[in-house]
Short mmCIF file of C-alpha atoms and ligand atoms in Angstrom, two decimals:
data_model
loop_
_atom_site.label_atom_id
_atom_site.label_comp_id
_atom_site.label_asym_id
_atom_site.label_seq_id
_atom_site.Cartn_x
_atom_site.Cartn_y
_atom_site.Cartn_z
CA MET A 64 -58.57 32.71 60.40
CA ASN A 65 -59.71 28.83 60.89
CA MET A 66 -60.67 27.62 56.95
CA THR A 67 -64.05 26.56 56.66
CA ASP A 68 -65.36 24.11 53.15
CA HIS A 69 -67.18 27.48 52.38
CA ASP A 70 -63.53 29.85 52.10
CA SER A 71 -61.57 26.98 50.32
CA ALA A 72 -64.60 27.00 47.76
CA ILE A 73 -64.44 30.65 47.27
CA ILE A 74 -60.67 31.08 46.79
CA GLN A 75 -61.27 28.56 44.00
CA GLN A 76 -63.60 30.46 42.38
CA PHE A 77 -61.22 32.98 42.35
CA ALA A 78 -58.02 30.92 41.71
CA GLN A 79 -59.71 29.03 39.13
CA ALA A 80 -60.37 33.15 37.05
CA GLY A 81 -56.12 33.02 37.66
CA TYR A 82 -57.02 36.00 40.74
CA GLN A 83 -55.47 35.40 44.77
CA ILE A 84 -57.67 36.86 47.34
CA ASP A 85 -55.91 38.58 50.07
CA PRO A 86 -57.49 37.39 53.68
CA ASN A 87 -59.03 41.08 54.27
CA ALA A 88 -60.79 41.16 50.88
CA LEU A 89 -62.45 38.03 51.46
CA SER A 90 -63.14 38.68 55.20
CA ILE A 91 -64.85 41.60 53.40
CA LEU A 92 -67.02 38.97 51.16
CA LEU A 93 -68.42 36.76 53.72
CA GLU A 94 -69.46 39.27 56.14
CA ASN A 95 -71.89 40.93 52.91
CA ASP A 96 -72.20 38.49 49.90
CA SER A 97 -69.89 35.23 49.17
CA SER A 98 -72.22 33.37 46.94
CA PRO A 99 -70.68 32.75 43.55
CA GLY A 100 -73.26 34.88 41.88
CA SER A 101 -71.69 37.82 43.63
CA ILE A 102 -68.30 36.37 43.08
CA ASN A 103 -68.81 36.24 39.53
CA THR A 104 -69.84 39.81 39.51
CA ILE A 105 -66.89 40.94 41.46
CA LEU A 106 -64.99 38.96 38.94
CA ASP A 107 -66.15 40.77 36.21
CA SER A 108 -65.11 44.12 37.43
CA LEU A 109 -61.78 43.13 38.22
CA ASP A 110 -59.56 44.29 35.50
CA LYS A 111 -56.71 42.35 34.09
CA SER A 112 -54.21 43.87 35.63
CA VAL A 113 -55.05 42.88 39.45
CA LEU A 114 -53.21 39.71 40.66
CA VAL A 115 -53.99 40.05 44.59
CA VAL A 116 -58.33 40.90 44.75
CA GLY A 117 -57.56 43.60 47.51
CA PRO A 118 -60.48 45.43 49.84
CA GLU A 119 -60.89 48.22 47.13
CA HIS A 120 -61.87 45.05 44.57
CA ILE A 121 -64.23 43.63 46.81
CA ARG A 122 -66.06 46.74 47.30
CA THR A 123 -66.28 48.22 44.39
CA GLY A 124 -67.64 44.58 43.07
CA LEU A 125 -70.46 44.80 45.67
CA SER A 126 -71.50 47.65 45.23
CA GLN A 127 -72.34 46.74 41.64
CA ILE A 128 -73.99 44.19 43.50
CA VAL A 129 -76.20 44.50 46.64
CA PRO A 130 -79.69 46.35 45.16
CA LEU A 131 -80.97 49.65 46.96
CA GLU A 132 -84.72 48.37 47.66
CA SER A 133 -87.00 50.81 47.88
CA SER A 134 -87.34 50.72 52.29
CA ALA A 135 -84.13 51.84 52.47
CA ILE A 136 -84.31 54.72 51.04
CA PRO A 137 -85.40 57.11 54.13
CA ASP A 138 -88.75 58.41 54.69
CA ILE A 139 -88.20 62.32 55.79
CA SER A 140 -91.72 62.43 56.79
CA SER A 141 -91.76 59.16 59.03
CA SER A 142 -87.84 60.48 60.71
CA GLU A 143 -88.71 61.60 64.53
CA CYS A 144 -85.33 63.46 65.23
CA PHE A 145 -85.45 66.39 64.02
CA PRO A 146 -88.28 69.03 63.44
CA THR A 147 -89.49 69.77 59.75
CA PRO A 148 -86.27 72.53 58.22
CA VAL A 149 -86.90 75.80 59.22
CA LYS A 150 -88.13 77.70 55.71
CA ASP A 151 -87.89 81.48 55.10
CA PRO A 152 -89.58 81.72 51.37
CA ASP A 153 -88.70 85.55 50.97
CA TYR A 154 -85.32 85.14 51.98
CA GLU A 155 -84.76 82.43 49.94
CA ASP A 156 -85.49 84.09 47.26
CA GLU A 157 -82.28 85.88 47.67
CA LEU A 158 -80.47 83.71 47.09
CA THR A 159 -78.97 82.42 44.24
CA TRP A 160 -76.53 79.75 43.64
CA ASP A 161 -73.75 79.61 41.01
CA LEU A 162 -71.96 76.53 41.46
CA ASP A 163 -69.22 74.27 38.94
CA VAL A 164 -67.63 71.44 38.99
CA ILE A 165 -64.71 72.36 36.77
CA SER A 166 -61.84 69.26 37.40
CA ASP A 167 -63.02 65.72 38.17
CA ILE A 168 -61.62 62.38 37.30
CA THR A 169 -64.75 60.90 37.20
CA ASP A 170 -65.64 59.26 33.95
CA GLN A 171 -62.01 60.52 32.54
CA SER A 172 -60.22 57.68 34.55
CA THR A 173 -57.92 56.04 31.54
CA CYS A 174 -55.74 53.77 33.83
CA VAL A 175 -55.90 49.91 32.63
CA GLY A 176 -52.92 49.33 34.97
CA GLU A 177 -50.41 48.77 32.59
CA ILE A 178 -46.15 49.53 33.25
CA GLY A 179 -46.01 51.43 30.09
CA GLU A 180 -48.76 53.90 31.87
CA PHE A 181 -46.89 55.25 35.01
CA VAL A 182 -43.88 55.92 32.32
CA ASP A 183 -46.49 59.09 31.09
CA TYR A 184 -47.68 59.65 34.39
CA PHE A 185 -44.52 60.73 35.78
CA ARG A 186 -43.92 62.20 32.20
CA ASN A 187 -46.90 63.84 32.62
CA ARG A 188 -46.21 65.21 36.34
CA PHE A 189 -42.68 66.32 34.62
CA THR A 190 -43.69 68.31 32.56
CA ARG A 191 -45.98 70.08 33.48
CA LEU A 192 -44.22 71.01 36.53
CA SER A 193 -41.80 72.07 34.69
CA ASP A 194 -43.60 74.52 33.28
CA LEU A 195 -44.54 75.96 36.18
CA LEU A 196 -41.13 76.06 37.45
CA ARG A 197 -39.55 77.70 33.46
CA ASN A 198 -42.67 80.53 34.00
CA ARG A 199 -40.42 82.36 37.03
CA GLY A 200 -37.74 83.69 34.11
CA VAL A 201 -35.11 81.14 34.87
CA GLY A 202 -32.42 79.87 31.63
CA PHE A 203 -32.94 76.28 32.48
CA ARG A 204 -31.06 73.43 30.24
CA PRO A 205 -31.77 69.66 30.56
CA VAL A 206 -29.62 67.01 32.68
CA GLU A 207 -28.02 66.07 29.61
CA SER A 208 -25.94 69.32 28.16
CA LEU A 209 -24.60 69.56 32.14
CA SER A 210 -21.64 66.12 31.78
CA ARG A 211 -19.04 68.15 30.24
CA SER A 212 -17.10 66.06 29.77
CA LYS A 213 -19.78 64.95 27.39
CA THR A 214 -21.10 67.67 25.43
CA GLY A 215 -18.74 70.43 25.85
CA MET A 216 -21.01 72.87 26.90
CA VAL A 217 -20.95 74.16 30.43
CA GLU A 218 -17.97 76.52 30.72
CA GLY A 219 -16.09 76.99 34.30
CA ARG A 220 -17.07 77.76 36.80
CA GLU A 221 -20.22 79.66 35.30
CA GLU A 222 -23.63 79.41 36.92
CA VAL A 223 -26.30 76.62 35.56
CA SER A 224 -30.28 75.99 36.16
CA VAL A 225 -31.46 72.49 35.64
CA ILE A 226 -34.88 71.32 36.61
CA GLY A 227 -34.98 67.44 37.65
CA MET A 228 -37.08 64.79 39.40
CA VAL A 229 -35.76 63.75 42.53
CA SER A 230 -34.88 60.66 42.54
CA ASP A 231 -32.63 59.81 45.67
CA ILE A 232 -31.94 61.58 48.51
CA ARG A 233 -29.14 61.33 51.46
CA THR A 234 -26.49 62.17 53.31
CA SER A 235 -23.27 61.95 52.51
CA LYS A 236 -20.43 60.91 55.85
CA ASN A 237 -19.79 64.03 55.79
CA GLY A 238 -23.08 65.40 56.52
CA HIS A 239 -23.73 67.76 53.31
CA ARG A 240 -26.82 66.60 51.68
CA MET A 241 -27.06 64.93 48.18
CA ILE A 242 -30.36 65.26 45.57
CA GLU A 243 -30.06 63.03 42.35
CA ILE A 244 -32.26 64.29 39.97
CA GLU A 245 -33.55 63.21 36.37
CA ASP A 246 -35.46 64.49 33.21
CA THR A 247 -36.34 63.07 30.63
CA THR A 248 -32.72 63.51 29.02
CA GLY A 249 -30.55 62.14 31.88
CA THR A 250 -29.68 61.94 36.14
CA PHE A 251 -27.53 64.58 38.01
CA ARG A 252 -25.49 64.31 41.29
CA THR A 253 -26.21 67.73 43.08
CA MET A 254 -25.17 68.27 46.59
CA VAL A 255 -25.67 71.19 49.05
CA LEU A 256 -22.63 71.72 51.38
CA LYS A 257 -23.47 71.78 54.94
CA LYS A 258 -21.93 75.23 55.58
CA ASN A 259 -24.64 76.50 53.49
CA LYS A 260 -27.11 76.81 56.77
CA ASP A 261 -30.02 78.47 54.93
CA LEU A 262 -30.02 76.01 51.74
CA PHE A 263 -29.21 73.28 53.47
CA ASP A 264 -32.55 73.57 55.89
CA GLN A 265 -34.83 74.25 52.29
CA ALA A 266 -32.46 71.51 51.42
CA MET A 267 -33.76 69.56 54.19
CA LYS A 268 -37.40 69.91 52.61
CA VAL A 269 -36.48 68.36 49.36
CA MET A 270 -39.16 65.27 49.28
CA LEU A 271 -38.51 61.93 46.41
CA ASP A 272 -40.65 62.91 43.28
CA GLU A 273 -41.47 66.26 43.36
CA VAL A 274 -40.20 68.09 40.86
CA ILE A 275 -37.57 70.76 41.48
CA GLY A 276 -35.56 73.87 39.83
CA LEU A 277 -32.01 74.01 41.03
CA THR A 278 -29.09 76.81 40.15
CA GLY A 279 -25.46 76.17 40.78
CA SER A 280 -21.72 75.33 40.07
CA LEU A 281 -19.93 72.07 38.59
CA SER A 282 -17.60 70.68 40.03
CA ASP A 283 -14.17 70.45 38.70
CA ASP A 284 -14.93 66.85 36.96
CA GLY A 285 -17.99 67.78 35.80
CA ASN A 286 -19.84 65.02 37.18
CA LEU A 287 -21.13 67.47 40.20
CA LEU A 288 -23.39 70.13 40.79
CA PHE A 289 -23.16 72.01 43.70
CA ILE A 290 -25.85 74.24 44.04
CA ASN A 291 -26.21 77.77 45.29
CA ASN A 292 -30.29 78.30 44.53
CA LEU A 293 -33.62 76.15 45.45
CA MET A 294 -36.73 76.90 43.87
CA TRP A 295 -39.65 75.64 44.34
CA PRO A 296 -43.04 75.98 41.11
CA ASP A 297 -44.67 77.62 43.99
CA ILE A 298 -47.51 80.40 44.48
CA PRO A 299 -46.38 83.81 42.58
CA VAL A 300 -46.80 86.66 45.83
CA ARG A 301 -50.21 88.51 44.45
CA ASN A 302 -51.09 91.55 45.69
CA SER A 303 -54.80 91.89 46.55
CA THR A 304 -55.98 93.50 43.30
CA GLU A 305 -54.22 90.29 41.76
CA LEU A 306 -56.79 88.54 43.54
CA GLY A 307 -59.85 90.64 42.47
CA GLU A 308 -62.47 92.05 44.91
CA PRO A 309 -64.64 90.50 46.84
CA ASP A 310 -67.97 90.41 45.72
CA ASN A 311 -71.10 88.00 47.02
CA THR A 312 -72.08 87.65 50.89
CA GLY A 313 -72.31 83.88 50.47
CA LEU A 314 -71.06 81.11 53.06
CA ALA A 315 -69.42 78.24 52.51
CA VAL A 316 -69.10 75.31 55.40
CA LEU A 317 -66.44 72.52 55.02
CA ILE A 318 -66.41 69.67 56.51
CA SER A 319 -64.80 66.30 56.47
CA ASP A 320 -64.69 63.11 57.94
CA ILE A 321 -67.73 62.04 59.71
CA HIS A 322 -67.78 58.46 59.73
CA VAL A 323 -70.88 57.74 59.78
CA GLY A 324 -71.23 53.77 61.57
CA SER A 325 -68.08 54.03 64.05
CA ASP A 326 -68.54 53.73 67.04
CA THR A 327 -66.79 57.04 68.23
CA PHE A 328 -69.15 59.08 65.56
CA LEU A 329 -70.36 61.84 67.45
CA GLU A 330 -73.91 61.88 66.57
CA ASP A 331 -74.82 64.00 69.44
CA GLU A 332 -72.59 66.26 68.24
CA TRP A 333 -73.43 66.01 64.36
CA LEU A 334 -77.54 66.51 65.25
CA ALA A 335 -76.69 69.68 66.96
CA PHE A 336 -74.89 70.97 64.02
CA ILE A 337 -77.43 69.94 62.19
CA GLU A 338 -79.54 72.05 64.26
CA TRP A 339 -78.38 75.01 63.88
CA LEU A 340 -77.88 74.80 60.16
CA ASN A 341 -81.72 74.74 60.47
CA GLY A 342 -81.94 78.05 62.66
CA GLY A 343 -81.00 76.42 65.73
CA THR A 344 -78.68 78.80 68.07
CA ASN A 345 -76.25 75.66 70.43
CA ALA A 346 -73.26 76.21 68.52
CA GLU A 347 -70.24 77.56 70.44
CA ASN A 348 -68.45 81.03 68.92
CA ASN A 349 -71.06 81.47 66.30
CA GLY A 350 -70.23 84.75 67.11
CA SER A 351 -72.52 87.22 63.83
CA ILE A 352 -73.16 84.25 61.49
CA ASP A 353 -76.84 84.19 59.81
CA VAL A 354 -77.63 80.58 58.97
CA ARG A 355 -79.43 82.01 56.78
CA ASP A 356 -76.51 82.63 54.46
CA ILE A 357 -75.27 79.43 54.12
CA LYS A 358 -75.30 78.21 50.15
CA TYR A 359 -72.85 75.78 50.29
CA LEU A 360 -72.16 72.70 52.08
CA VAL A 361 -68.66 71.00 51.31
CA VAL A 362 -67.65 67.39 52.80
CA ALA A 363 -63.90 66.65 52.13
CA GLY A 364 -63.92 62.66 51.99
CA ASP A 365 -64.33 59.80 54.96
CA LEU A 366 -68.34 60.09 54.88
CA VAL A 367 -68.90 57.06 56.13
CA ASP A 368 -66.59 54.43 58.87
CA GLY A 369 -66.10 52.09 56.25
CA ILE A 370 -66.03 48.61 56.10
CA GLY A 371 -62.39 46.70 56.38
CA ILE A 372 -60.05 49.54 55.98
CA TYR A 373 -57.92 48.98 58.67
CA PRO A 374 -57.82 45.26 60.63
CA ASP A 375 -60.31 44.64 62.85
CA GLN A 376 -62.27 47.43 62.69
CA ASP A 377 -65.51 45.58 62.89
CA LYS A 378 -64.89 45.15 67.09
CA GLU A 379 -65.31 49.12 66.57
CA LEU A 380 -68.11 49.52 64.21
CA SER A 381 -71.80 50.67 65.20
CA ILE A 382 -72.89 49.99 61.98
CA SER A 383 -71.55 47.07 60.77
CA ASP A 384 -72.99 46.98 56.82
CA VAL A 385 -71.29 49.58 54.62
CA TYR A 386 -74.41 50.32 52.87
CA ASP A 387 -76.18 50.74 56.24
CA GLN A 388 -74.00 53.25 56.99
CA TYR A 389 -74.61 55.28 53.73
CA ARG A 390 -78.43 54.81 54.32
CA LYS A 391 -77.91 56.44 57.14
CA ALA A 392 -75.69 59.11 56.22
CA ALA A 393 -78.39 60.51 53.41
CA GLU A 394 -80.60 60.62 56.31
CA TYR A 395 -79.17 62.57 58.13
CA PHE A 396 -78.33 64.83 54.89
CA GLU A 397 -82.12 64.65 54.66
CA GLN A 398 -82.33 67.17 56.86
CA ILE A 399 -79.52 70.31 56.26
CA PRO A 400 -82.21 72.81 54.82
CA GLY A 401 -82.90 72.45 51.23
CA HIS A 402 -81.38 75.42 50.02
CA ILE A 403 -78.15 74.31 50.74
CA LYS A 404 -76.30 73.16 48.58
CA VAL A 405 -74.13 69.84 49.60
CA ILE A 406 -71.11 68.83 47.63
CA ILE A 407 -70.01 65.52 48.66
CA SER A 408 -66.05 64.15 47.47
CA PRO A 409 -64.76 60.68 49.43
CA GLY A 410 -61.87 59.75 51.61
CA ASN A 411 -60.46 56.50 52.21
CA HIS A 412 -62.86 55.27 54.03
CA ASP A 413 -65.23 55.41 52.11
CA ILE A 414 -66.98 52.68 48.70
CA VAL A 415 -64.53 53.71 45.74
CA ARG A 416 -60.72 52.65 45.16
CA GLN A 417 -58.26 53.66 47.58
CA ALA A 418 -55.76 54.41 44.94
CA GLU A 419 -56.10 58.34 43.76
CA PRO A 420 -57.11 59.93 42.22
CA GLN A 421 -60.76 58.56 43.02
CA PRO A 422 -64.06 59.09 41.31
CA ALA A 423 -66.92 59.19 43.00
CA PHE A 424 -69.69 57.38 44.32
CA PRO A 425 -70.89 55.05 42.72
CA ASP A 426 -74.49 55.70 41.62
CA THR A 427 -76.09 52.08 44.25
CA ILE A 428 -75.15 54.95 46.65
CA LYS A 429 -75.87 58.09 44.90
CA LYS A 430 -79.36 57.54 44.85
CA MET A 431 -79.31 56.99 48.58
CA PHE A 432 -79.29 60.72 48.83
CA ARG A 433 -81.45 63.54 48.18
CA PRO A 434 -80.92 64.40 44.25
CA ASP A 435 -79.58 67.40 44.59
CA VAL A 436 -76.47 66.38 46.19
CA VAL A 437 -73.87 66.93 43.90
CA PHE A 438 -70.84 63.95 43.90
CA VAL A 439 -67.22 65.07 43.15
CA GLY A 440 -64.12 62.36 42.92
CA ASN A 441 -61.09 63.11 44.79
CA PRO A 442 -59.42 65.54 44.06
CA ALA A 443 -61.80 67.93 42.80
CA VAL A 444 -62.16 71.58 42.17
CA ILE A 445 -65.03 73.31 41.76
CA SER A 446 -66.20 76.36 41.88
CA MET A 447 -68.97 78.70 44.20
CA ASP A 448 -70.19 82.11 43.14
CA GLY A 449 -66.95 81.96 41.47
CA VAL A 450 -64.58 81.09 44.06
CA ARG A 451 -62.37 78.35 42.44
CA THR A 452 -61.74 75.75 45.84
CA LEU A 453 -59.74 72.74 45.76
CA ILE A 454 -61.10 69.19 47.86
CA TYR A 455 -58.87 66.81 48.41
CA HIS A 456 -58.88 64.44 51.27
CA GLY A 457 -55.51 64.95 52.18
CA ARG A 458 -54.10 61.39 53.15
CA SER A 459 -50.52 62.65 51.73
CA ILE A 460 -50.78 64.83 54.74
CA ASP A 461 -49.96 62.00 57.15
CA ASP A 462 -46.52 61.44 54.51
CA ILE A 463 -45.72 64.94 54.37
CA ILE A 464 -45.32 64.83 58.24
CA ALA A 465 -43.35 61.94 58.25
CA THR A 466 -41.18 63.48 55.52
CA LEU A 467 -40.25 66.41 56.52
CA PRO A 468 -38.63 68.65 59.63
CA GLY A 469 -41.10 70.83 61.77
CA MET A 470 -44.51 69.25 60.78
CA LYS A 471 -46.93 67.72 63.07
CA TYR A 472 -50.76 66.62 63.43
CA GLU A 473 -51.49 69.61 65.63
CA ASP A 474 -51.14 72.17 62.65
CA PRO A 475 -52.21 70.25 59.06
CA ALA A 476 -52.34 74.00 57.70
CA LYS A 477 -48.58 73.55 57.37
CA PRO A 478 -48.79 70.51 55.55
CA MET A 479 -51.09 71.84 53.31
CA ILE A 480 -49.24 75.01 52.23
CA GLU A 481 -45.89 72.34 51.33
CA MET A 482 -48.46 71.13 48.82
CA LEU A 483 -49.31 74.68 47.01
CA LYS A 484 -45.68 75.73 47.11
CA ARG A 485 -45.15 72.53 45.19
CA ARG A 486 -47.64 72.52 42.88
CA HIS A 487 -48.79 68.73 43.55
CA LEU A 488 -51.39 67.74 46.39
CA SER A 489 -49.55 63.99 46.81
CA PRO A 490 -45.32 64.72 46.04
CA ILE A 491 -44.05 61.64 47.09
CA TYR A 492 -44.73 58.90 45.11
CA GLY A 493 -45.56 55.24 46.84
CA SER A 494 -45.72 55.69 50.33
CA LYS A 495 -49.14 56.15 52.01
CA VAL A 496 -50.89 57.01 49.18
CA SER A 497 -51.51 54.58 46.40
CA ILE A 498 -51.60 57.01 43.38
CA ALA A 499 -53.53 55.41 40.25
CA PRO A 500 -51.06 56.38 36.64
CA GLU A 501 -53.84 57.86 35.00
CA LYS A 502 -51.94 59.84 31.73
CA VAL A 503 -52.99 63.43 32.94
CA ASP A 504 -51.82 64.12 36.64
CA HIS A 505 -54.98 64.66 38.72
CA LEU A 506 -53.41 65.62 42.39
CA LEU A 507 -51.03 68.91 40.15
CA ILE A 508 -52.39 72.24 41.29
CA ASP A 509 -51.91 73.58 37.97
CA ARG A 510 -54.43 77.11 38.66
CA ILE A 511 -54.26 78.52 41.66
CA PRO A 512 -56.38 77.90 44.02
CA ASP A 513 -58.90 80.07 45.67
CA ILE A 514 -59.88 77.36 48.60
CA LEU A 515 -57.46 74.70 49.78
CA HIS A 516 -59.70 72.39 52.05
CA CYS A 517 -58.81 69.06 52.95
CA GLY A 518 -59.23 66.78 55.91
CA HIS A 519 -58.42 63.02 56.68
CA VAL A 520 -55.92 64.06 59.42
CA HIS A 521 -59.10 64.62 61.78
CA THR A 522 -57.31 68.19 63.40
CA VAL A 523 -58.35 71.61 62.38
CA GLY A 524 -56.04 74.48 60.89
CA CYS A 525 -57.64 77.24 58.37
CA THR A 526 -54.53 79.71 56.93
CA ASN A 527 -53.65 81.79 53.65
CA TYR A 528 -51.07 81.34 52.00
CA ARG A 529 -50.00 83.64 49.33
CA GLY A 530 -53.79 84.53 48.94
CA VAL A 531 -55.06 81.02 49.11
CA THR A 532 -57.26 80.44 52.53
CA VAL A 533 -56.56 76.60 53.40
CA ILE A 534 -58.38 75.08 55.73
CA ASN A 535 -57.87 71.66 57.24
CA SER A 536 -61.88 71.02 58.55
CA GLY A 537 -61.28 68.53 61.30
CA THR A 538 -63.93 65.35 62.25
CA TRP A 539 -66.92 64.20 63.79
CA GLN A 540 -65.29 61.70 65.31
CA SER A 541 -64.22 61.84 68.47
CA GLN A 542 -60.18 59.31 69.16
CA THR A 543 -59.85 55.57 67.97
CA SER A 544 -57.86 53.59 70.19
CA PHE A 545 -55.61 53.29 66.95
CA GLN A 546 -54.83 56.86 67.91
CA ARG A 547 -54.64 56.99 71.42
CA ARG A 548 -52.22 53.90 70.49
CA MET A 549 -50.11 57.14 68.11
CA ASN A 550 -50.97 60.39 70.32
CA LEU A 551 -52.70 61.66 67.94
CA GLN A 552 -55.18 64.00 69.76
CA PRO A 553 -58.84 64.58 67.47
CA GLU A 554 -60.35 68.18 66.98
CA PRO A 555 -63.58 66.51 66.40
CA ALA A 556 -66.51 68.14 66.25
CA ARG A 557 -66.17 71.34 64.58
CA ALA A 558 -66.94 73.18 61.02
CA ALA A 559 -65.07 75.71 58.40
CA VAL A 560 -67.80 78.80 57.69
CA VAL A 561 -66.32 80.63 54.85
CA ASN A 562 -67.20 83.95 53.52
CA LEU A 563 -66.68 83.23 49.68
CA GLY A 564 -66.54 86.77 49.22
CA THR A 565 -63.79 87.74 51.75
CA LYS A 566 -62.66 84.51 52.34
CA ASP A 567 -62.82 85.35 56.70
CA THR A 568 -62.99 82.41 58.32
CA LYS A 569 -64.51 81.00 61.75
CA ILE A 570 -64.14 77.01 63.26
CA ILE A 571 -67.25 76.85 65.16
CA SER A 572 -67.74 74.08 67.68
CA PHE A 573 -70.04 71.44 68.54
CA LEU A 574 -68.40 70.38 71.39
O1 D5M B 280 -57.18 58.88 59.92
C1 D5M B 280 -57.05 59.75 59.94
C2 D5M B 280 -55.60 59.97 61.25
O2 D5M B 280 -55.40 58.99 61.70
C3 D5M B 280 -54.83 59.48 59.75
O3 D5M B 280 -54.10 60.70 60.21
C4 D5M B 280 -54.22 58.20 59.85
C5 D5M B 280 -54.66 58.46 60.68
N1 D5M B 280 -54.51 56.81 61.01
C6 D5M B 280 -55.88 56.29 61.11
N2 D5M B 280 -55.91 54.68 61.33
C7 D5M B 280 -54.44 54.43 60.86
C8 D5M B 280 -53.14 53.40 60.66
N3 D5M B 280 -54.55 51.60 60.57
N4 D5M B 280 -52.34 53.13 60.33
C9 D5M B 280 -51.83 54.20 59.83
N5 D5M B 280 -53.32 56.08 60.56
C10 D5M B 280 -54.12 55.60 60.85
P1 D5M B 280 -58.64 57.91 59.02
O4 D5M B 280 -58.98 58.32 57.65
O5 D5M B 280 -59.68 58.54 59.19
O6 D5M B 280 -58.80 56.94 58.93
FE1 FE B 281 -60.89 60.23 58.32
ZN1 ZN B 282 -58.95 59.84 56.22
#
């Protein structure tokens, strides 16, 4: 980058306040508002733990500056692309909605960026996941009691069970799988012998930082546990009576990764989707769906393409100002029939902090949208007509696919099942997903949802795992140059339509 006097002045203003500024953050600032007054507002918005100011800090700061001009609010009456939404007052009278936000980080964040917070965060994760494992009725003991030499508590070859957070995984030079676990009392080495084929395959699925239960017998010197059973918190197998009877017939449409503002955003297909919601018939495989039964529309993140998310992104944008991207998105959402309640959660391309859990959009963005849109954080649990739906953008799917054998982008429901087995949306700490050390682990799956809805990987998947409807809703963006290089084949322009009573799901294509 060629440094101008203006650039140097900006860097200096940050330096004087005690911060370094990352080059990407500087570019975003230059593309938007780099006046000294704005920089002061950005500086005020930083928390004291920040050393290097990154793109997310600039975006958060800018969101507090950019005024929302009234002319920016879309004027529906002057919009030319659409007919007035089809309304059927008699029919609408019969619809009732029951929408609740059950859990959401927004306005609940406790994280200020101190080292001690990581200890609390991991303790919260460990305690709650071990409680879920304990519910399985196995008598687990603390790690420190395994050391016979220290306590003399474990006799001979007696079987013992422990719960631990995985602190290291390796394959030994003889091909056995070594798993080091840790609880609040200590660490311990455990091993799965390669001759135990099925167990060994299971051990290959163990991930760093997840909490597992192990049963095994100790080595003669008492320093190693030979595993003969491995347990995840998982979801119990439930029969249909435990799952309850369907008592409603409303439909929810699940979508994600719209990427408004990208030059690969599929506007024609998106407009076809909106027309379909308005009673048009331009969908394939729409079978017996009566769009008048659609009561909810859920967006699981990446509403817009954003700015400064990846290098040289500005060359792939059709709308280069992030606020204009949201204004355009808001304009599209104005065209969705009024009887559909819209719920929007952010993703890694959106204008909120990158670290998960992410809060809902700032007010500057919310104000652009029609007033009945419900904005939630990422992740969030909502209830639609009593159907508990866990919405998570799904960034950890990249990490799960990269780590576990047998996972691939073409089948995004599989890594989502792994989240349910681990009762955690992002088990690995410190890979692609950056996790903010909140006091309470918001990524933990405490209560079992009826639906798990993710996006992010731009492919579509739908399955049922032990009574949970698992849906990845794809994207409205065609293949990007990055995805072409990675040979990632998106499945764009799909909407998942779920019957909230039966959970029957249809994937509708607008391609
Ligand atoms: O991510 C869409 C998918 O593409 C997701 O699986 C990640 C992958 N992707 C996209 N851009 C990158 C970069 N720059 N590095 C690694 N992986 C990437 P989305 O969040 O919609 O961009
Ligand atoms: Fe995306
Ligand atoms: Zn994404």
